[in-house]
PDB file of C-alpha atoms and ligand atoms in Angstrom:
ATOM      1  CA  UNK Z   1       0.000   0.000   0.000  1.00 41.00           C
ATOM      2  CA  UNK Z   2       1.024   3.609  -0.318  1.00 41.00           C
ATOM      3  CA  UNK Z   3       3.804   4.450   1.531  1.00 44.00           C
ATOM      4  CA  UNK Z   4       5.673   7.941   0.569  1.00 47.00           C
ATOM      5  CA  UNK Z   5       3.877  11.629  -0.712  1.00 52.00           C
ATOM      6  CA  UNK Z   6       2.760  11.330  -3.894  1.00 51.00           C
ATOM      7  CA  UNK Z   7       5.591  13.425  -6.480  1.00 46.00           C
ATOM      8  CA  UNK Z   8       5.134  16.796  -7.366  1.00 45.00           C
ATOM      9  CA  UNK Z   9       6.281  20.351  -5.451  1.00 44.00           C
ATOM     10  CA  UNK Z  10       2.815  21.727  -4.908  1.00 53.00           C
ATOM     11  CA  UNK Z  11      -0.561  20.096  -5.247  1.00 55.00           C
ATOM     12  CA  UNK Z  12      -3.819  22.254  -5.732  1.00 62.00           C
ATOM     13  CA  UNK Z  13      -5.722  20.694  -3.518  1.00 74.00           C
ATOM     14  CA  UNK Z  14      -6.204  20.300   0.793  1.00 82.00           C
ATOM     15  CA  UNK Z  15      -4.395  16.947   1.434  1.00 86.00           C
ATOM     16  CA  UNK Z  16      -4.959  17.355   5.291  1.00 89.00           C
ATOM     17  CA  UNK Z  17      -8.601  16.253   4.608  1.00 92.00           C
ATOM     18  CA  UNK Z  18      -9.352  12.802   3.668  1.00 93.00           C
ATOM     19  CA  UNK Z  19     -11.149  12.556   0.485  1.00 93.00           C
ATOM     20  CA  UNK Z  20     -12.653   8.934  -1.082  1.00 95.00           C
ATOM     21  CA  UNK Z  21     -10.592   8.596  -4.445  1.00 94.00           C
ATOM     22  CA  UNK Z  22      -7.365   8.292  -2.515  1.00 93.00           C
ATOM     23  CA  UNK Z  23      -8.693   6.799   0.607  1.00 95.00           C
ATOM     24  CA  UNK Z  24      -9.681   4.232  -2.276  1.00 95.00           C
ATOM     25  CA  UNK Z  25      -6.465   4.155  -3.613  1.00 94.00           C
ATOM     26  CA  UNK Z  26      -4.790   2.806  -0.270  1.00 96.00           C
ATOM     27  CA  UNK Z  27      -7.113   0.491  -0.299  1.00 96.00           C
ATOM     28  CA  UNK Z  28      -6.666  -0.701  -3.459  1.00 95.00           C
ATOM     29  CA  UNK Z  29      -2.696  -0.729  -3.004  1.00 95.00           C
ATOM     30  CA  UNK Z  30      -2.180   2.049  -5.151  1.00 93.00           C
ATOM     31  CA  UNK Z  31       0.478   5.226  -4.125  1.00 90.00           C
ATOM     32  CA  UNK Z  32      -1.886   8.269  -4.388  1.00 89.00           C
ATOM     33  CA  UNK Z  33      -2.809   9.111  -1.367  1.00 92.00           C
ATOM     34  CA  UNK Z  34      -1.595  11.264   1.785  1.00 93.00           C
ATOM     35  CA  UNK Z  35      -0.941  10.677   5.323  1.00 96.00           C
ATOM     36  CA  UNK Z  36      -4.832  11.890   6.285  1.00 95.00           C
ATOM     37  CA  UNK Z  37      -5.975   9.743   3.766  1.00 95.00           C
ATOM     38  CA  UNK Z  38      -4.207   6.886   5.038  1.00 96.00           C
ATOM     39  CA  UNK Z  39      -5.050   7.649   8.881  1.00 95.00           C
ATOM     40  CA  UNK Z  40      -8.863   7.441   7.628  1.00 95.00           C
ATOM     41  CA  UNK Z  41      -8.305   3.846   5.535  1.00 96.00           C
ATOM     42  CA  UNK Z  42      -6.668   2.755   8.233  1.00 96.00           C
ATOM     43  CA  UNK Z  43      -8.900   3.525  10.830  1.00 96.00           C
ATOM     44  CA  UNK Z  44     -11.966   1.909   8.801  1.00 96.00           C
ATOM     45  CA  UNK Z  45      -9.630  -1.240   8.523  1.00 97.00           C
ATOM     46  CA  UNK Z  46      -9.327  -1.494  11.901  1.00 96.00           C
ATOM     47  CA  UNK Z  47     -13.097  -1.682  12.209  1.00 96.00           C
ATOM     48  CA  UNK Z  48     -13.910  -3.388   9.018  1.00 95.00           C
ATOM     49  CA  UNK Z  49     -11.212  -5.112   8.037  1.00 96.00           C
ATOM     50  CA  UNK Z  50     -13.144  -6.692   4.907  1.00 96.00           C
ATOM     51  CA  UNK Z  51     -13.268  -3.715   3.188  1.00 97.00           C
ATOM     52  CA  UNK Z  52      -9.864  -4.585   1.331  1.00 97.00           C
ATOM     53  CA  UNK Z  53     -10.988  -7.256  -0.148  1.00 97.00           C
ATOM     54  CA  UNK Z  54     -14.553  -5.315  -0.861  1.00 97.00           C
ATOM     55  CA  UNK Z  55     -12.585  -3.099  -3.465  1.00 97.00           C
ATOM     56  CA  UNK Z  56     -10.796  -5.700  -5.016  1.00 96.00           C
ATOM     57  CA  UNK Z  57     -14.245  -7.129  -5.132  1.00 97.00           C
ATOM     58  CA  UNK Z  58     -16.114  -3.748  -6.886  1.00 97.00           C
ATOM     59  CA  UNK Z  59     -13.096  -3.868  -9.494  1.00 96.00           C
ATOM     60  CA  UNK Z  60     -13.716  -7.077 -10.309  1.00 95.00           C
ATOM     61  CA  UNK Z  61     -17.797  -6.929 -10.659  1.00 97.00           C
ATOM     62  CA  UNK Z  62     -16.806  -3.510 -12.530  1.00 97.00           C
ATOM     63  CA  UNK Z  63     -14.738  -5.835 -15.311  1.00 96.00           C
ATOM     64  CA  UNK Z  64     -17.326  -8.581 -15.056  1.00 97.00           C
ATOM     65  CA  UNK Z  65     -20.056  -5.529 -16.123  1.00 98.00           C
ATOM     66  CA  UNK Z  66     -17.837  -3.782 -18.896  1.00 98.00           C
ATOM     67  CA  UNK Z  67     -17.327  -7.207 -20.338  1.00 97.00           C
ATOM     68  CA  UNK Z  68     -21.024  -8.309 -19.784  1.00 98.00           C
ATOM     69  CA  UNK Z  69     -22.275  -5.228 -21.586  1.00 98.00           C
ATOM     70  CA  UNK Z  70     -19.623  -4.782 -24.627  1.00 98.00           C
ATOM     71  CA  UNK Z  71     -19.156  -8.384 -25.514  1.00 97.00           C
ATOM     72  CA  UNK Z  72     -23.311  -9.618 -25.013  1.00 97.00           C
ATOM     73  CA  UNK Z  73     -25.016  -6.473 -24.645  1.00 98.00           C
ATOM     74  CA  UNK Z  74     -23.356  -4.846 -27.767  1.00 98.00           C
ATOM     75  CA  UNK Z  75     -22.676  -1.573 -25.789  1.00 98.00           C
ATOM     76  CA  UNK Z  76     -20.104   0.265 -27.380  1.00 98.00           C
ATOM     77  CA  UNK Z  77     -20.457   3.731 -25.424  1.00 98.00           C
ATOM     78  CA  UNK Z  78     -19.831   4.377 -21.701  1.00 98.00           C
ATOM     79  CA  UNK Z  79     -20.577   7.259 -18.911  1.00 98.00           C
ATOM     80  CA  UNK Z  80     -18.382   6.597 -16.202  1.00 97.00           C
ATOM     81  CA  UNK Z  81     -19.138   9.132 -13.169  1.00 98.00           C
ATOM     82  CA  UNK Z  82     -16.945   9.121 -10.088  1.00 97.00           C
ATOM     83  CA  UNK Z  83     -14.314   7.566 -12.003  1.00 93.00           C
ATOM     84  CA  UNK Z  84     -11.193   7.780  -9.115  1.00 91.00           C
ATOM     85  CA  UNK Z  85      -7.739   7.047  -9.922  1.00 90.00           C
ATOM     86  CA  UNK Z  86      -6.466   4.727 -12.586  1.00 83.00           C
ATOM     87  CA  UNK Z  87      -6.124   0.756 -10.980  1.00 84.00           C
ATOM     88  CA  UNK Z  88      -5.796  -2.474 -13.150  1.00 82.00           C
ATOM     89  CA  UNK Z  89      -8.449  -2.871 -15.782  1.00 88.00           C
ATOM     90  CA  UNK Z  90     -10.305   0.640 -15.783  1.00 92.00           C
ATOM     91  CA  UNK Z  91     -13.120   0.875 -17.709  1.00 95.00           C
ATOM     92  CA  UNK Z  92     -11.932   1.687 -21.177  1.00 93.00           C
ATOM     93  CA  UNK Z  93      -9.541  -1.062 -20.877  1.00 92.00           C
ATOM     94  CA  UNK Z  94     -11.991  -3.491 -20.462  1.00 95.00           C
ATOM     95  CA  UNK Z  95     -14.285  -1.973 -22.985  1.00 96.00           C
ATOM     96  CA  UNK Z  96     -11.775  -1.137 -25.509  1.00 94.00           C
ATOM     97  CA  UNK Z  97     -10.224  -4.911 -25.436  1.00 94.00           C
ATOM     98  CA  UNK Z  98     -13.623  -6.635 -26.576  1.00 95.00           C
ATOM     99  CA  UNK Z  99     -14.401  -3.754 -28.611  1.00 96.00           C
ATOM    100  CA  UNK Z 100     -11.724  -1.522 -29.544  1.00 95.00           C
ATOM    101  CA  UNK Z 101     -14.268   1.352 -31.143  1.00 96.00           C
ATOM    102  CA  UNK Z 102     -15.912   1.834 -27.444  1.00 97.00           C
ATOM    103  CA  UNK Z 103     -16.573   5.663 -26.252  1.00 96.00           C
ATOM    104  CA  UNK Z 104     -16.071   6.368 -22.718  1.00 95.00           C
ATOM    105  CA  UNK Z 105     -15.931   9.223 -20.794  1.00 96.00           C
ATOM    106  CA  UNK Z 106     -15.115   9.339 -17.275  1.00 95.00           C
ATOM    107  CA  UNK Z 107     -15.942  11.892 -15.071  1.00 96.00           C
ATOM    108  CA  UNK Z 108     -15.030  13.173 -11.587  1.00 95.00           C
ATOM    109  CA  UNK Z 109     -14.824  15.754  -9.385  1.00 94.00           C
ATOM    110  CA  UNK Z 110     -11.465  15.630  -7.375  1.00 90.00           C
ATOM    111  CA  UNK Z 111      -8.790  17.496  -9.219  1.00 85.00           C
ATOM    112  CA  UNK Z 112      -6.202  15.079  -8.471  1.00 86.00           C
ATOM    113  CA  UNK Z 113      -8.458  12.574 -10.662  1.00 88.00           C
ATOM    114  CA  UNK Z 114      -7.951  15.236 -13.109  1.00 84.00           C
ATOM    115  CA  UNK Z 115      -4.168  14.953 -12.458  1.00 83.00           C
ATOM    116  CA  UNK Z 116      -3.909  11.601 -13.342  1.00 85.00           C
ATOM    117  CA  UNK Z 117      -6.554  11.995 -16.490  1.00 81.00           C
ATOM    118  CA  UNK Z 118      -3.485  11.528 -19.042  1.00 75.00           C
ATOM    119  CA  UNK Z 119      -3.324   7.952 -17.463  1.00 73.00           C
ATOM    120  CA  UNK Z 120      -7.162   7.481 -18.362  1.00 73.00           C
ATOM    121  CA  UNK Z 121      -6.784   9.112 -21.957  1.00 78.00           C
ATOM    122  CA  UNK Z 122      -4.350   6.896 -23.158  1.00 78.00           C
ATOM    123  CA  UNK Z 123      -7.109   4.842 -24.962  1.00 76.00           C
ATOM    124  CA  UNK Z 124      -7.387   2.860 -28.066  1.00 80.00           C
ATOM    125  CA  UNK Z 125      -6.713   4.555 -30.884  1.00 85.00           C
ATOM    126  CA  UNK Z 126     -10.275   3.198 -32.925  1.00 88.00           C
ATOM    127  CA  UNK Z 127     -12.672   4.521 -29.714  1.00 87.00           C
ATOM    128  CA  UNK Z 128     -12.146   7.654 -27.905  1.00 91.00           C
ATOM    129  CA  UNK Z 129     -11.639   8.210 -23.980  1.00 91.00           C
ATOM    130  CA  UNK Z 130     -12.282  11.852 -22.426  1.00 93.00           C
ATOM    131  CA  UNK Z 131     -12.264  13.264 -19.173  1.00 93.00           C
ATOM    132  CA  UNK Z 132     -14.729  16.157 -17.460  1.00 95.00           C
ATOM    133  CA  UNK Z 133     -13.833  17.510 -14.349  1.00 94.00           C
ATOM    134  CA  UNK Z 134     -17.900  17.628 -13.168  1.00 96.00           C
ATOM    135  CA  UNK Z 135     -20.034  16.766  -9.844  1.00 97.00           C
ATOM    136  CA  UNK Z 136     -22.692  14.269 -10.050  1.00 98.00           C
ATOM    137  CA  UNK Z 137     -25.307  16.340  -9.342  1.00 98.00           C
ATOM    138  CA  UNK Z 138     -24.352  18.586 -12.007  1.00 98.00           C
ATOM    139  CA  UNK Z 139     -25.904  16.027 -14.343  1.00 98.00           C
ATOM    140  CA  UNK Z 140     -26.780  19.094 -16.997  1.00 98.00           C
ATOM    141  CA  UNK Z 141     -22.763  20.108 -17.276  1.00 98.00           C
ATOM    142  CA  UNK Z 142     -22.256  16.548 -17.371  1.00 98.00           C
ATOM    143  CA  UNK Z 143     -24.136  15.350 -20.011  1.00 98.00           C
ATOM    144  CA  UNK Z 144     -23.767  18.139 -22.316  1.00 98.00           C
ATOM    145  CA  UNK Z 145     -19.889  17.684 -22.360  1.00 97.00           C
ATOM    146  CA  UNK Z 146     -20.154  14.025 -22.534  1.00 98.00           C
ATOM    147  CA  UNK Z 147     -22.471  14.501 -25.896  1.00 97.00           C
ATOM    148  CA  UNK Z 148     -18.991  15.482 -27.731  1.00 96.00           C
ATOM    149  CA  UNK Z 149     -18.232  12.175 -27.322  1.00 96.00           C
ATOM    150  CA  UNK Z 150     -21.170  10.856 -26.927  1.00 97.00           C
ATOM    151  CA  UNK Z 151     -23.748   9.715 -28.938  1.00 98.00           C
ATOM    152  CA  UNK Z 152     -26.781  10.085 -26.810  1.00 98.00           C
ATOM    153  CA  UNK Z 153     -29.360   9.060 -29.814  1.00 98.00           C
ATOM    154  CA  UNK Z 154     -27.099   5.239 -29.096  1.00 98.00           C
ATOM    155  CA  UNK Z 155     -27.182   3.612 -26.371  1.00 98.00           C
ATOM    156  CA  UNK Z 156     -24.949   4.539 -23.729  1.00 98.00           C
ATOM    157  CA  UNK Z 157     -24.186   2.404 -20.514  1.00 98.00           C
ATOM    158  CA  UNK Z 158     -24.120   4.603 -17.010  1.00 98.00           C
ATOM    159  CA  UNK Z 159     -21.545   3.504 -14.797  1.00 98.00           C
ATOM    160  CA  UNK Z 160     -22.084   4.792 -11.212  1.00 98.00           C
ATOM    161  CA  UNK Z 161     -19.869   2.568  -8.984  1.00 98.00           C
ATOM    162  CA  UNK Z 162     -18.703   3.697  -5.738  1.00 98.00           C
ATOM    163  CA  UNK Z 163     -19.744   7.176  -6.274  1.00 98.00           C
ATOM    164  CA  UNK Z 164     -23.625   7.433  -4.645  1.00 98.00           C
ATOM    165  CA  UNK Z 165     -23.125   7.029  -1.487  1.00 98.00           C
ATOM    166  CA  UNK Z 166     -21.179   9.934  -1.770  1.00 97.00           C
ATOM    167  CA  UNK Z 167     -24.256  11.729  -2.378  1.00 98.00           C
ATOM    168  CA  UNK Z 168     -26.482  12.304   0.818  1.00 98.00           C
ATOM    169  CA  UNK Z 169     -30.323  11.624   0.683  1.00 98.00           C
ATOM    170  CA  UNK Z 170     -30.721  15.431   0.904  1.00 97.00           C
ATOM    171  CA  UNK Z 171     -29.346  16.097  -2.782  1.00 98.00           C
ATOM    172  CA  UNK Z 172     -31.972  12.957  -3.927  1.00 98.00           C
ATOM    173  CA  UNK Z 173     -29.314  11.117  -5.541  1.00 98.00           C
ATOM    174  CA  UNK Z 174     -32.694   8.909  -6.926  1.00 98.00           C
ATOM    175  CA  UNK Z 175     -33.435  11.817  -8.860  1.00 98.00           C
ATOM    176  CA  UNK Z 176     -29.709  12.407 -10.072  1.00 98.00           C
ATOM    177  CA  UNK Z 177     -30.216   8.553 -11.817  1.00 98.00           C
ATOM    178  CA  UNK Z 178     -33.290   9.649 -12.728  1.00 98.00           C
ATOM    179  CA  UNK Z 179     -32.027  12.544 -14.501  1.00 98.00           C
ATOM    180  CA  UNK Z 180     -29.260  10.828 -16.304  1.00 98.00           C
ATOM    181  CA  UNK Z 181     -31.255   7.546 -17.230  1.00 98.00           C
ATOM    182  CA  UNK Z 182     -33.876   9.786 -19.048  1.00 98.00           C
ATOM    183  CA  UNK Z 183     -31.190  11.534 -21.354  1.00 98.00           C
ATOM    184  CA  UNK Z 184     -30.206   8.174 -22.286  1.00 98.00           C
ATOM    185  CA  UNK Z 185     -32.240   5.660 -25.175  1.00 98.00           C
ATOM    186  CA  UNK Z 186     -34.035   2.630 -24.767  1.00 98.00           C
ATOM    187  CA  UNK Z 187     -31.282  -0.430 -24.617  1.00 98.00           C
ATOM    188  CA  UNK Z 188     -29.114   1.756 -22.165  1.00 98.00           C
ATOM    189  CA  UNK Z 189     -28.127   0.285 -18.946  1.00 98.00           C
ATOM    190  CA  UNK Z 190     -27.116   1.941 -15.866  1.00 98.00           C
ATOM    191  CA  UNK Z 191     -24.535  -0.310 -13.119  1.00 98.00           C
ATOM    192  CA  UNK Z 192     -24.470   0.653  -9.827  1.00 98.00           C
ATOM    193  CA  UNK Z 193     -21.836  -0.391  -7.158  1.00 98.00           C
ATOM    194  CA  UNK Z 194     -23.622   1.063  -3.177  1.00 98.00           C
ATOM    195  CA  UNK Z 195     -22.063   0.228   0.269  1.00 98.00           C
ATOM    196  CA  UNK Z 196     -24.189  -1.641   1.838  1.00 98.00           C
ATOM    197  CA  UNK Z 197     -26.108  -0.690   5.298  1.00 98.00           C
ATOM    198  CA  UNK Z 198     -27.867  -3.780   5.981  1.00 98.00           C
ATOM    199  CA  UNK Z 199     -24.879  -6.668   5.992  1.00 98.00           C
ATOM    200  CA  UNK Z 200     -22.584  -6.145   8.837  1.00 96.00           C
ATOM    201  CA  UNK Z 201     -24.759  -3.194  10.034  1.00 97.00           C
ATOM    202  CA  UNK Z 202     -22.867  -2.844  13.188  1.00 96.00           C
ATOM    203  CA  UNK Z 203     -19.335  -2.801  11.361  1.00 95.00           C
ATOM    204  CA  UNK Z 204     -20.527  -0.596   8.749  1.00 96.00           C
ATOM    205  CA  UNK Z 205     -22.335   2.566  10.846  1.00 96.00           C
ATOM    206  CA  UNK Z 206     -18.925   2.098  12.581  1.00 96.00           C
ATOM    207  CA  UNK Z 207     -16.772   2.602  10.290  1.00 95.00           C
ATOM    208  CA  UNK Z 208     -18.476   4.948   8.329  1.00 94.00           C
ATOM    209  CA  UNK Z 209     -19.491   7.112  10.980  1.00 95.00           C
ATOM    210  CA  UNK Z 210     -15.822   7.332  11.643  1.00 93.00           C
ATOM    211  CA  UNK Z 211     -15.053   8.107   8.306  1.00 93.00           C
ATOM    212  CA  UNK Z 212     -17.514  11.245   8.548  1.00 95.00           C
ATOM    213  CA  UNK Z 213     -16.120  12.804  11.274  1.00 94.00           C
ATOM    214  CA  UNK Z 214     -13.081  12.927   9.357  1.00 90.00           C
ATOM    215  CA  UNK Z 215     -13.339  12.797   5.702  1.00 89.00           C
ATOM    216  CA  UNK Z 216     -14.140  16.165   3.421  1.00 84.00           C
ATOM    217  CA  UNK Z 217     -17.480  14.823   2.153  1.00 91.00           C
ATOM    218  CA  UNK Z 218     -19.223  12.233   4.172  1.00 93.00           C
ATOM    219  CA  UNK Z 219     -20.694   8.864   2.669  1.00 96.00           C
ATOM    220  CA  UNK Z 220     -24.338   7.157   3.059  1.00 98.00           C
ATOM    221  CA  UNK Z 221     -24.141   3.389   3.403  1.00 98.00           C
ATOM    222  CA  UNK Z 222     -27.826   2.832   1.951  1.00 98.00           C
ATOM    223  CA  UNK Z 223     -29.911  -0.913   2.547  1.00 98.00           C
ATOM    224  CA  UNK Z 224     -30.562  -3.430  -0.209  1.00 98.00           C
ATOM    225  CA  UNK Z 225     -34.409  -1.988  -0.609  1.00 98.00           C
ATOM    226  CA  UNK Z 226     -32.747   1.772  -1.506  1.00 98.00           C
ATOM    227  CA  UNK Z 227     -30.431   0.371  -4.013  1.00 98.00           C
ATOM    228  CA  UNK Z 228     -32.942  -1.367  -5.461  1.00 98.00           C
ATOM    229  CA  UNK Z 229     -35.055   2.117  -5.642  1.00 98.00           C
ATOM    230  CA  UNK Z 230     -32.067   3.496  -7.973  1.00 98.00           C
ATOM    231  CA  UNK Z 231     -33.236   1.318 -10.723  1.00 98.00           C
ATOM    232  CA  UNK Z 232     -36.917   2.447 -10.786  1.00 98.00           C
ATOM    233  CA  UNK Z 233     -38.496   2.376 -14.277  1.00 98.00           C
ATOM    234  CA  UNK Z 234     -35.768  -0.442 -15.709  1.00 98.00           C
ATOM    235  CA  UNK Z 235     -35.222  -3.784 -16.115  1.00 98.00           C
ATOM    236  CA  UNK Z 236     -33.027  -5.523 -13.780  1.00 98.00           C
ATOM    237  CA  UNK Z 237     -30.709  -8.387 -14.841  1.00 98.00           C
ATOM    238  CA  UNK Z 238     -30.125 -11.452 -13.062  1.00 98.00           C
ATOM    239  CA  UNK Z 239     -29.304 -12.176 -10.476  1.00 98.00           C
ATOM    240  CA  UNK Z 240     -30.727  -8.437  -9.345  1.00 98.00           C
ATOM    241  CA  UNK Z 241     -28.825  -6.481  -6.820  1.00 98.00           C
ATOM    242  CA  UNK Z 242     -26.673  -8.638  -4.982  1.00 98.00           C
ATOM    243  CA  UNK Z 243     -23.271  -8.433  -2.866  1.00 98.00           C
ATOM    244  CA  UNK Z 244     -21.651  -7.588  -5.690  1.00 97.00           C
ATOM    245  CA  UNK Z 245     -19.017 -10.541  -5.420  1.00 97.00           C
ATOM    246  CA  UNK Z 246     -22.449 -12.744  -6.453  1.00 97.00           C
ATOM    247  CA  UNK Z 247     -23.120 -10.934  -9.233  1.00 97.00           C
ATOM    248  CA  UNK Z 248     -22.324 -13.629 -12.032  1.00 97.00           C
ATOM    249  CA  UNK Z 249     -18.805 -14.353 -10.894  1.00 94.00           C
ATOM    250  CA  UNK Z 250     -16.118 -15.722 -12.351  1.00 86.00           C
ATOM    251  CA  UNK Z 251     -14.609 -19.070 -10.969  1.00 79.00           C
ATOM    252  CA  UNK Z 252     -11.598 -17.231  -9.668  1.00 77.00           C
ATOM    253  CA  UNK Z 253     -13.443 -13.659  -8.305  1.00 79.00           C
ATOM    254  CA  UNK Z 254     -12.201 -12.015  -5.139  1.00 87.00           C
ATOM    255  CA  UNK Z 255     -14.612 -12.507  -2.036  1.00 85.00           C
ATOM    256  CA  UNK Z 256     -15.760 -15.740  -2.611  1.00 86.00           C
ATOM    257  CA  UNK Z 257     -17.118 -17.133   1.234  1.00 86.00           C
ATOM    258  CA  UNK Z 258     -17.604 -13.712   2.414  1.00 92.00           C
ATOM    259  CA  UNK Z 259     -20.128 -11.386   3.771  1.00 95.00           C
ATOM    260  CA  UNK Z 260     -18.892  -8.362   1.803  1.00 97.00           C
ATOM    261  CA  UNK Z 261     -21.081  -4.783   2.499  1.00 98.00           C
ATOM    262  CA  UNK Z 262     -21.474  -3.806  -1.087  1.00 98.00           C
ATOM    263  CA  UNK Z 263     -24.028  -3.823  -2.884  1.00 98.00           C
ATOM    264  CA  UNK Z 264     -24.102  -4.108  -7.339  1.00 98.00           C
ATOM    265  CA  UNK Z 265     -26.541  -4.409  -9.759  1.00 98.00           C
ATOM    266  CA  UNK Z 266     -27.248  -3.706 -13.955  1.00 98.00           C
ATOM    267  CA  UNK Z 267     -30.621  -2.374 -14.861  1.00 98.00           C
ATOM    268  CA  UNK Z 268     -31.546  -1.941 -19.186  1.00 98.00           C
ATOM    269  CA  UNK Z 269     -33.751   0.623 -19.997  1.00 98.00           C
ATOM    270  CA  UNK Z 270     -36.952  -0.688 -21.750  1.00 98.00           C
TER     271      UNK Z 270
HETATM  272  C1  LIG J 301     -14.630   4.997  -4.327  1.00 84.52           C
HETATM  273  S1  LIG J 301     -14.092   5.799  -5.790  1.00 84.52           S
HETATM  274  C2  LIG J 301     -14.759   4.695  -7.018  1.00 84.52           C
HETATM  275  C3  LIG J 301     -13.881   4.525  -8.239  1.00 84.52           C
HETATM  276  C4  LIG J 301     -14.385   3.589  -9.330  1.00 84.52           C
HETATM  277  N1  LIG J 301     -15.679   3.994  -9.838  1.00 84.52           N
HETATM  278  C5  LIG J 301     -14.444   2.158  -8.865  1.00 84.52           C
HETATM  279  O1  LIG J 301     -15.547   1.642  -8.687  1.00 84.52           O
HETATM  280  O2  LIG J 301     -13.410   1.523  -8.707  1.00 84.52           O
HETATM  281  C6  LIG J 301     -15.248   7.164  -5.854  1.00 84.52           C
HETATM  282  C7  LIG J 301     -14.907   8.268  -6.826  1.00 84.52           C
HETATM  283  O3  LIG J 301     -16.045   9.132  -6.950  1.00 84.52           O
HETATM  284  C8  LIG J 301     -15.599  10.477  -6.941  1.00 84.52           C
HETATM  285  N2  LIG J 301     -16.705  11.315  -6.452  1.00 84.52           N
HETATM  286  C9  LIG J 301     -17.163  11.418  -5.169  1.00 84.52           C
HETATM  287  N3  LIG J 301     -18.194  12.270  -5.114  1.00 84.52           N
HETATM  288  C10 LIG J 301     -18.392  12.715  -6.376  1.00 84.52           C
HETATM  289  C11 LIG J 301     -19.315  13.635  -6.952  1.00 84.52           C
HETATM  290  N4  LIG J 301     -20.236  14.238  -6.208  1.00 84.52           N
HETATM  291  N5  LIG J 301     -19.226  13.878  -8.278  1.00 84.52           N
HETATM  292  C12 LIG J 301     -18.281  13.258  -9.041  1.00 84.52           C
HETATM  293  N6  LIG J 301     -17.384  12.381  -8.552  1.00 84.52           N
HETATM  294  C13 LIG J 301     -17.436  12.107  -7.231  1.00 84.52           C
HETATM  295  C14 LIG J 301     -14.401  10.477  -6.031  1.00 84.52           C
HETATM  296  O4  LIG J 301     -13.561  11.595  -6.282  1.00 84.52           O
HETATM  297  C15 LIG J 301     -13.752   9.157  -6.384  1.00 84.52           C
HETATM  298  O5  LIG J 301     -12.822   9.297  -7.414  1.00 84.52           O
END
């Protein structure tokens, strides 16, 4: 895990705050994060200790889904909001590997995401990958840049993993997917990734509640019924939402056995 400052003189952002992409990072091993971020990952392993193998687990259901939907859904375009930093197999990898034509555009709202864009631009040469610096709930800025890239009269797959619960119920994140699923056509699909409230409750409004008191933006576990609610109006796939370790895994996936807090699920637009 990250050990030593990231490089650079000066960074234009307040690294005495956590914030989620590089609390992420640690977890995920990588070396973009800073000492409060690491105090905060730490402090939620020592609580929950599964979480590090719950976001191996979301980057593996997040390949399983890019796969799914390029290779047997015949999705070739992507929205990817609350992208984080680049890890193994980001979306466009996956995408552009079964498909080498695929669109994405990723979108975040932590400059040092934007930092490390060139990393997520370095796509296939046939498709095209961009990068908007945008908030979630600014899903008008959002999808008018992405329609340079995008062609929003195809469908267009929604990728919102790991990035709602960063949303509180105040700001109606229901309404944000409403908002984005309705600029989108019929045959679009929307995956969502949600920490889960409702499997290791006690653990969870732990951890998180440490996390809070700490962190620059605070985070909303939500339970199985809410995530469900996100996918009003479409069609769910099998197996529905489901820890997302047991969404169609793969023989080797990461969390097989456990009780992991995280919650995925695909939904098509009829
Ligand atoms: C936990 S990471 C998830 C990364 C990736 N989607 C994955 O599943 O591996 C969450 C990302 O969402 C971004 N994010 C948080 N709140 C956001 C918001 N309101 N608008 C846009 N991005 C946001 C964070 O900066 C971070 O990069």
């Amino acid at each position: 895990m990250g050990g030593q400052e990231p490089a650079g003189e000066s960074v234009p952002f307040d690294t005495s705050v956590p914030h989620i992409a590089r609390v992420y990072d640690y977890w995920l091993g990588g070396k973009d994060n800073f000492a409060a971020d690491r105090a905060a990952a730490e402090q939620v392993i020592a609580t929950m200790p599964d979480v590090l193998v719950s976001v191996r687990a979301q980057r593996a259901f997040l390949g399983r889904v890019v796969h799914y939907l390029v290779a047997e859904a015949g999705i070739r375009q992507f929205l990817d909001i609350g992208t984080g930093l680049p890890a193994a197999s980001n979306t466009h990898e996956v995408a552009q590997r079964a498909a080498p034509e695929s669109r994405v555009v990723y979108v975040d709202n932590d400059p040092i995401v934007l930092l490390h864009a060139q990393a997520l631009l370095a796509g296939s040469p046939h498709g095209a990958t961009a990068y908007l610096e945008a908030d979630l709930r600014d899903t008008g800025k959002i999808l008018e840049q992405a329609a340079g890239v995008l062609d929003f009269g195809q469908p267009v797959a929604v990728m919102l993993l790991g990035v709602l619960h960063c949303i509180p119920d105040q700001d109606d994140p229901a309404a944000i997917v409403a908002r984005l699923m309705a600029a989108v056509p019929p045959g679009s699909y929307l995956a969502i990734a949600h920490p889960a409230s409702d499997v290791a409750t006690e653990q969870m409004a732990r951890s998180m509640g440490d996390y809070n008191k700490q962190a620059a933006a605070p985070v909303t576990a939500r339970s199985h019924a809410e995530v469900c609610r996100f996918f009003a109006g479409l069609d769910l796939l099998e197996p529905g939402v489901v820890q997302l370790h047991r969404w169609r895994p793969g023989t080797a996936d990461v969390g097989q056995g456990r009780e992991l807090a995280n919650y995925g699920g695909v939904g098509r637009k009829p």
